[in-house]
């Protein structure tokens, strides 16, 4: 249901679920944008996912943070609008007409929405189908009775994105897929299959697993029904390993929860290095005829959080090396196609990361599927600590939707709840929510992220005890000075670092300039809130060397709109990311890659391109896992230094000279690695590097194209910000552009973008089923760049 929607930005009637006669009579919404005969020919045609807020203009607007004062690490931001990315929300309408064949009459039909931001009203054929407030949870409606069988149907959706749920950029629109499901009168309830497995260890090896399957069935028949539930376990290739059957009787309009168990022999474990998945195939038979079938993927793995020695996966101690991520990407806002998420997760793994914290909301289901397949651990997080009816529904929907994913190792029920994290009612809320989680899934621990700031002052982590003691795992956001003391007192509780600092900064910038929204954490002139040198290295080194710390989640994997710390407007992007908003690595990327991977890493900075600094001292920094590193300027050694594990090297006061800066890393086994930085010459051309050569013919696949401004030797010119124009010919269209500049106010949707430090990104979507997509990038005074994507 994702293609060919009509869209209008603005509000129209019916503006609520009680507008006109709508609150009084059935099928009374036959007016305004919900009417079948409404003329929407002037509306735009869009495909889902869609974010209409990102299509707007950045504006300066004063909107206070209410009572919170200034939040640490965000001292410059006292404005809710700036924190949200300086883009206005708003209201939008979507309309779609579709046909339901006459032969579907008598079946049950569901509309499934993976995510709409935010407050949505759904109308179908002049009926009010439902209202959903949360912008982050998936939801579904049984629309069987509202449909016109054998004819046309109108689906109209009002999306109100004027409100906020978080304090970052949240976008607006139908930004995740929409599906229509057709089922028989007796069928498996949506999210109604829950698979758990406990591997059994013998002589140090896992040999078999008891697999428990809980299946919820629903009958919308007016008579009693007898059925057979056949449950099969399949291997990754789809071969049946074992099966079991259960007979059941369903009352008219009734529901049934059925428990089944199978013993799985010679198991293949799910692991981050070998993310093997089994399948459960659930089939309902009535009178020997197949009535419904559902496939559920699951993995067999064992997880343990130990109070003294950290996290264990399948009996092996593993330090969790994770990143926190919001869900927007340059050029796209929150309407991020699966392919772009796959690109982002690949970048995390390339850095050596093995975990993702969904911050601070449940992710798209496709993201969890990818983590299952790619071997990434996940902390899944609900939006808010609260026992209200609305928030409990959000929590339950997250658990039920996501609990079969082997990648998920823990549930988080809150983040930096500064008003209640040190109060007795906070403990009551944690207890309530944890018990609700246990009812739906008792196989994973529950955590919450605590912050040392309460809105007014910093406090000792001991004040958290009335709240934190109710948790299975304690979650610290920052506060490294409190980890040891907390562990000493709460010695029976495992600990994980739910957020830790990275080296915030602007990709490619080596001096702090607030007018350009540029921040360099190692700038010796930084003062006050800007003076945070070594913050990332210190927190990872401490976490790495403390056995009781289960792992760490860094804030953040990627820059994102909003929270433009350490600056305010006109900065519109955060600078916390290890990668910028396009996924281009910053220098900090190589620090983590040095200590999180077994690759030989040698990376040093800043660049060697500034003729104004001739004869002046420059500090050179090096990230590497070599045992020793030697630095050279034009072949003359600046000294050899020994590397301390989980740290970095620095050469102070290296005199700048035109030419070449190089380094050699030496390992104890005799291996070495040499790299050099040389000044780029005059820019001569634009170069295009797509992340793939073929694009699928499903009409929705995308390619991410790195756009470089280079000199004659194909070296990126790092101080170039020329405007690049894009043309796409053939079966594709431009989906968005970005450049990673935190101060850029350029449109994400226009076919042009300035390079930022020599780079920008183009995202192209396939539209046709066959042929080629030809992309041309041109800039004044430079040779144009070309690339071709083959549609397959």
mmCIF file of C-alpha atoms in Angstrom, residues 119-310:
data_model
loop_
_atom_site.group_PDB
_atom_site.id
_atom_site.type_symbol
_atom_site.label_atom_id
_atom_site.label_comp_id
_atom_site.label_asym_id
_atom_site.label_seq_id
_atom_site.Cartn_x
_atom_site.Cartn_y
_atom_site.Cartn_z
ATOM 1 C CA UNK A 119 -1.369 11.927 15.938
ATOM 2 C CA UNK A 120 -3.245 10.258 13.074
ATOM 3 C CA UNK A 121 -6.941 10.029 12.180
ATOM 4 C CA UNK A 122 -7.832 7.258 9.738
ATOM 5 C CA UNK A 123 -11.047 7.446 7.675
ATOM 6 C CA UNK A 124 -12.210 4.684 5.328
ATOM 7 C CA UNK A 125 -15.229 5.104 3.075
ATOM 8 C CA UNK A 126 -16.546 7.907 5.322
ATOM 9 C CA UNK A 127 -16.115 5.827 8.485
ATOM 10 C CA UNK A 128 -13.928 6.849 11.404
ATOM 11 C CA UNK A 129 -11.563 3.854 11.696
ATOM 12 C CA UNK A 130 -9.414 5.072 14.570
ATOM 13 C CA UNK A 131 -7.028 7.550 16.098
ATOM 14 C CA UNK A 132 -3.427 6.749 17.069
ATOM 15 C CA UNK A 133 -1.422 9.275 19.075
ATOM 16 C CA UNK A 134 2.073 7.780 19.196
ATOM 17 C CA UNK A 135 4.446 8.625 16.381
ATOM 18 C CA UNK A 136 6.721 5.663 17.069
ATOM 19 C CA UNK A 137 4.626 2.539 17.634
ATOM 20 C CA UNK A 138 3.150 0.320 14.941
ATOM 21 C CA UNK A 139 -0.598 -0.303 14.952
ATOM 22 C CA UNK A 140 -3.343 -2.035 13.008
ATOM 23 C CA UNK A 141 -7.093 -1.824 12.444
ATOM 24 C CA UNK A 142 -9.583 -4.510 11.480
ATOM 25 C CA UNK A 143 -11.442 -2.715 8.663
ATOM 26 C CA UNK A 144 -13.503 -5.644 7.398
ATOM 27 C CA UNK A 145 -16.895 -4.043 7.995
ATOM 28 C CA UNK A 146 -15.955 -0.681 6.449
ATOM 29 C CA UNK A 147 -14.951 -1.966 3.005
ATOM 30 C CA UNK A 148 -16.697 -1.884 -0.359
ATOM 31 C CA UNK A 149 -16.169 -5.367 -1.858
ATOM 32 C CA UNK A 150 -15.947 -5.511 -5.633
ATOM 33 C CA UNK A 151 -15.516 -1.769 -5.906
ATOM 34 C CA UNK A 152 -13.425 1.271 -5.042
ATOM 35 C CA UNK A 153 -12.454 2.281 -1.514
ATOM 36 C CA UNK A 154 -11.119 5.561 -0.194
ATOM 37 C CA UNK A 155 -8.560 5.734 2.605
ATOM 38 C CA UNK A 156 -8.010 9.265 3.989
ATOM 39 C CA UNK A 157 -5.551 10.007 6.779
ATOM 40 C CA UNK A 158 -5.009 13.225 8.682
ATOM 41 C CA UNK A 159 -1.535 13.479 10.255
ATOM 42 C CA UNK A 160 -0.938 16.108 12.912
ATOM 43 C CA UNK A 161 2.783 16.664 13.482
ATOM 44 C CA UNK A 162 2.409 19.921 15.384
ATOM 45 C CA UNK A 163 3.090 18.187 18.694
ATOM 46 C CA UNK A 164 6.329 16.642 19.923
ATOM 47 C CA UNK A 165 7.189 13.490 21.782
ATOM 48 C CA UNK A 166 10.930 14.021 22.000
ATOM 49 C CA UNK A 167 13.449 16.852 21.945
ATOM 50 C CA UNK A 168 15.141 16.062 18.625
ATOM 51 C CA UNK A 169 13.965 16.274 15.013
ATOM 52 C CA UNK A 170 10.905 14.040 14.675
ATOM 53 C CA UNK A 171 9.513 14.844 11.231
ATOM 54 C CA UNK A 172 5.938 14.278 10.162
ATOM 55 C CA UNK A 173 3.939 11.996 7.883
ATOM 56 C CA UNK A 174 3.383 8.356 7.012
ATOM 57 C CA UNK A 175 7.072 7.566 7.306
ATOM 58 C CA UNK A 176 6.988 3.765 7.534
ATOM 59 C CA UNK A 177 5.245 1.187 5.303
ATOM 60 C CA UNK A 178 1.489 0.601 5.105
ATOM 61 C CA UNK A 179 0.118 -2.900 4.440
ATOM 62 C CA UNK A 180 -3.233 -4.601 3.863
ATOM 63 C CA UNK A 181 -3.603 -8.131 5.268
ATOM 64 C CA UNK A 182 -6.346 -10.560 4.220
ATOM 65 C CA UNK A 183 -7.216 -13.469 6.515
ATOM 66 C CA UNK A 184 -9.894 -16.142 6.928
ATOM 67 C CA UNK A 185 -12.466 -15.820 9.704
ATOM 68 C CA UNK A 186 -10.257 -18.066 11.871
ATOM 69 C CA UNK A 187 -6.696 -16.781 11.816
ATOM 70 C CA UNK A 188 -3.572 -16.010 13.797
ATOM 71 C CA UNK A 189 -3.871 -12.725 15.638
ATOM 72 C CA UNK A 190 -1.492 -9.962 14.513
ATOM 73 C CA UNK A 191 1.745 -10.249 16.552
ATOM 74 C CA UNK A 192 0.181 -13.450 17.870
ATOM 75 C CA UNK A 193 3.138 -15.857 17.633
ATOM 76 C CA UNK A 194 5.764 -15.806 20.372
ATOM 77 C CA UNK A 195 8.761 -18.152 20.188
ATOM 78 C CA UNK A 196 11.231 -18.718 23.019
ATOM 79 C CA UNK A 197 14.106 -21.147 23.098
ATOM 80 C CA UNK A 198 16.513 -22.155 25.822
ATOM 81 C CA UNK A 199 19.663 -23.904 24.642
ATOM 82 C CA UNK A 200 20.838 -26.782 26.834
ATOM 83 C CA UNK A 201 24.556 -27.025 27.598
ATOM 84 C CA UNK A 202 26.338 -30.374 27.936
ATOM 85 C CA UNK A 203 30.080 -30.832 28.391
ATOM 86 C CA UNK A 204 30.693 -27.199 27.502
ATOM 87 C CA UNK A 205 28.635 -27.271 24.284
ATOM 88 C CA UNK A 206 25.067 -26.360 23.451
ATOM 89 C CA UNK A 207 23.531 -29.520 22.032
ATOM 90 C CA UNK A 208 19.782 -28.996 21.896
ATOM 91 C CA UNK A 209 17.093 -26.458 22.735
ATOM 92 C CA UNK A 210 13.558 -26.633 24.036
ATOM 93 C CA UNK A 211 11.494 -24.382 21.766
ATOM 94 C CA UNK A 212 8.279 -23.015 23.224
ATOM 95 C CA UNK A 213 5.674 -21.567 20.844
ATOM 96 C CA UNK A 214 2.711 -19.532 22.048
ATOM 97 C CA UNK A 215 0.099 -18.840 19.379
ATOM 98 C CA UNK A 216 -2.889 -16.527 19.734
ATOM 99 C CA UNK A 217 -5.790 -17.399 17.459
ATOM 100 C CA UNK A 218 -8.904 -15.401 16.815
ATOM 101 C CA UNK A 219 -12.288 -16.368 15.385
ATOM 102 C CA UNK A 220 -14.646 -13.932 13.745
ATOM 103 C CA UNK A 221 -17.087 -16.677 12.891
ATOM 104 C CA UNK A 222 -20.644 -16.604 14.271
ATOM 105 C CA UNK A 223 -20.544 -20.350 14.947
ATOM 106 C CA UNK A 224 -18.173 -22.570 16.889
ATOM 107 C CA UNK A 225 -15.158 -23.657 14.873
ATOM 108 C CA UNK A 226 -12.821 -26.636 15.194
ATOM 109 C CA UNK A 227 -9.348 -26.325 13.790
ATOM 110 C CA UNK A 228 -5.864 -27.822 13.826
ATOM 111 C CA UNK A 229 -2.758 -25.733 14.458
ATOM 112 C CA UNK A 230 0.272 -27.301 12.779
ATOM 113 C CA UNK A 231 3.578 -25.750 13.825
ATOM 114 C CA UNK A 232 6.765 -26.618 11.942
ATOM 115 C CA UNK A 233 10.360 -25.668 12.693
ATOM 116 C CA UNK A 234 12.417 -24.986 9.566
ATOM 117 C CA UNK A 235 16.116 -24.431 9.139
ATOM 118 C CA UNK A 236 17.559 -21.346 7.496
ATOM 119 C CA UNK A 237 17.193 -22.918 4.041
ATOM 120 C CA UNK A 238 13.497 -23.623 4.635
ATOM 121 C CA UNK A 239 13.734 -27.358 5.263
ATOM 122 C CA UNK A 240 11.348 -28.812 7.848
ATOM 123 C CA UNK A 241 13.215 -30.143 10.901
ATOM 124 C CA UNK A 242 10.317 -31.074 13.149
ATOM 125 C CA UNK A 243 6.632 -30.338 13.599
ATOM 126 C CA UNK A 244 3.803 -30.620 16.089
ATOM 127 C CA UNK A 245 -0.001 -30.403 15.879
ATOM 128 C CA UNK A 246 -2.735 -29.337 18.278
ATOM 129 C CA UNK A 247 -6.507 -29.529 17.918
ATOM 130 C CA UNK A 248 -8.596 -26.705 19.226
ATOM 131 C CA UNK A 249 -12.155 -25.493 19.466
ATOM 132 C CA UNK A 250 -13.003 -21.829 19.133
ATOM 133 C CA UNK A 251 -16.189 -20.303 20.497
ATOM 134 C CA UNK A 252 -18.142 -17.955 18.212
ATOM 135 C CA UNK A 253 -16.268 -14.659 18.037
ATOM 136 C CA UNK A 254 -13.699 -16.081 20.434
ATOM 137 C CA UNK A 255 -9.980 -16.144 21.028
ATOM 138 C CA UNK A 256 -7.602 -18.898 22.111
ATOM 139 C CA UNK A 257 -3.973 -18.958 23.267
ATOM 140 C CA UNK A 258 -2.248 -22.263 22.499
ATOM 141 C CA UNK A 259 1.047 -23.501 23.978
ATOM 142 C CA UNK A 260 3.304 -25.937 22.076
ATOM 143 C CA UNK A 261 6.836 -27.265 22.590
ATOM 144 C CA UNK A 262 9.365 -29.023 20.405
ATOM 145 C CA UNK A 263 12.840 -30.346 21.207
ATOM 146 C CA UNK A 264 15.366 -29.050 18.681
ATOM 147 C CA UNK A 265 18.413 -31.296 18.225
ATOM 148 C CA UNK A 266 21.929 -30.404 17.049
ATOM 149 C CA UNK A 267 21.183 -26.732 17.275
ATOM 150 C CA UNK A 268 22.830 -23.946 15.294
ATOM 151 C CA UNK A 269 23.196 -20.933 17.586
ATOM 152 C CA UNK A 270 22.500 -17.322 16.641
ATOM 153 C CA UNK A 271 25.654 -15.287 17.224
ATOM 154 C CA UNK A 272 27.003 -11.910 16.112
ATOM 155 C CA UNK A 273 29.562 -13.711 13.923
ATOM 156 C CA UNK A 274 27.086 -16.293 12.653
ATOM 157 C CA UNK A 275 23.535 -14.897 12.895
ATOM 158 C CA UNK A 276 21.709 -18.118 12.060
ATOM 159 C CA UNK A 277 17.934 -17.979 12.062
ATOM 160 C CA UNK A 278 15.335 -20.711 12.204
ATOM 161 C CA UNK A 279 11.743 -20.330 11.083
ATOM 162 C CA UNK A 280 8.448 -21.256 12.669
ATOM 163 C CA UNK A 281 5.719 -21.940 10.151
ATOM 164 C CA UNK A 282 2.286 -21.798 11.763
ATOM 165 C CA UNK A 283 -0.602 -23.251 9.752
ATOM 166 C CA UNK A 284 -4.293 -23.391 10.697
ATOM 167 C CA UNK A 285 -6.395 -26.081 9.032
ATOM 168 C CA UNK A 286 -10.207 -26.267 9.014
ATOM 169 C CA UNK A 287 -11.697 -29.509 7.704
ATOM 170 C CA UNK A 288 -8.333 -30.312 6.157
ATOM 171 C CA UNK A 289 -8.133 -27.010 4.257
ATOM 172 C CA UNK A 290 -5.451 -24.405 4.968
ATOM 173 C CA UNK A 291 -7.113 -21.357 6.557
ATOM 174 C CA UNK A 292 -4.111 -19.280 7.607
ATOM 175 C CA UNK A 293 -0.325 -19.422 7.652
ATOM 176 C CA UNK A 294 2.382 -17.295 9.193
ATOM 177 C CA UNK A 295 6.176 -17.497 9.163
ATOM 178 C CA UNK A 296 8.111 -16.283 12.207
ATOM 179 C CA UNK A 297 11.903 -16.056 12.277
ATOM 180 C CA UNK A 298 13.744 -16.720 15.512
ATOM 181 C CA UNK A 299 17.224 -17.522 16.771
ATOM 182 C CA UNK A 300 18.520 -19.862 19.441
ATOM 183 C CA UNK A 301 20.946 -18.057 21.741
ATOM 184 C CA UNK A 302 21.752 -17.704 25.425
ATOM 185 C CA UNK A 303 22.243 -14.296 27.063
ATOM 186 C CA UNK A 304 23.491 -13.567 30.587
ATOM 187 C CA UNK A 305 24.288 -10.281 32.340
ATOM 188 C CA UNK A 306 26.688 -10.969 35.199
ATOM 189 C CA UNK A 307 27.169 -8.520 38.068
ATOM 190 C CA UNK A 308 30.959 -8.939 38.101
ATOM 191 C CA UNK A 309 32.042 -10.028 34.646
ATOM 192 C CA UNK A 310 29.567 -8.392 32.297
#
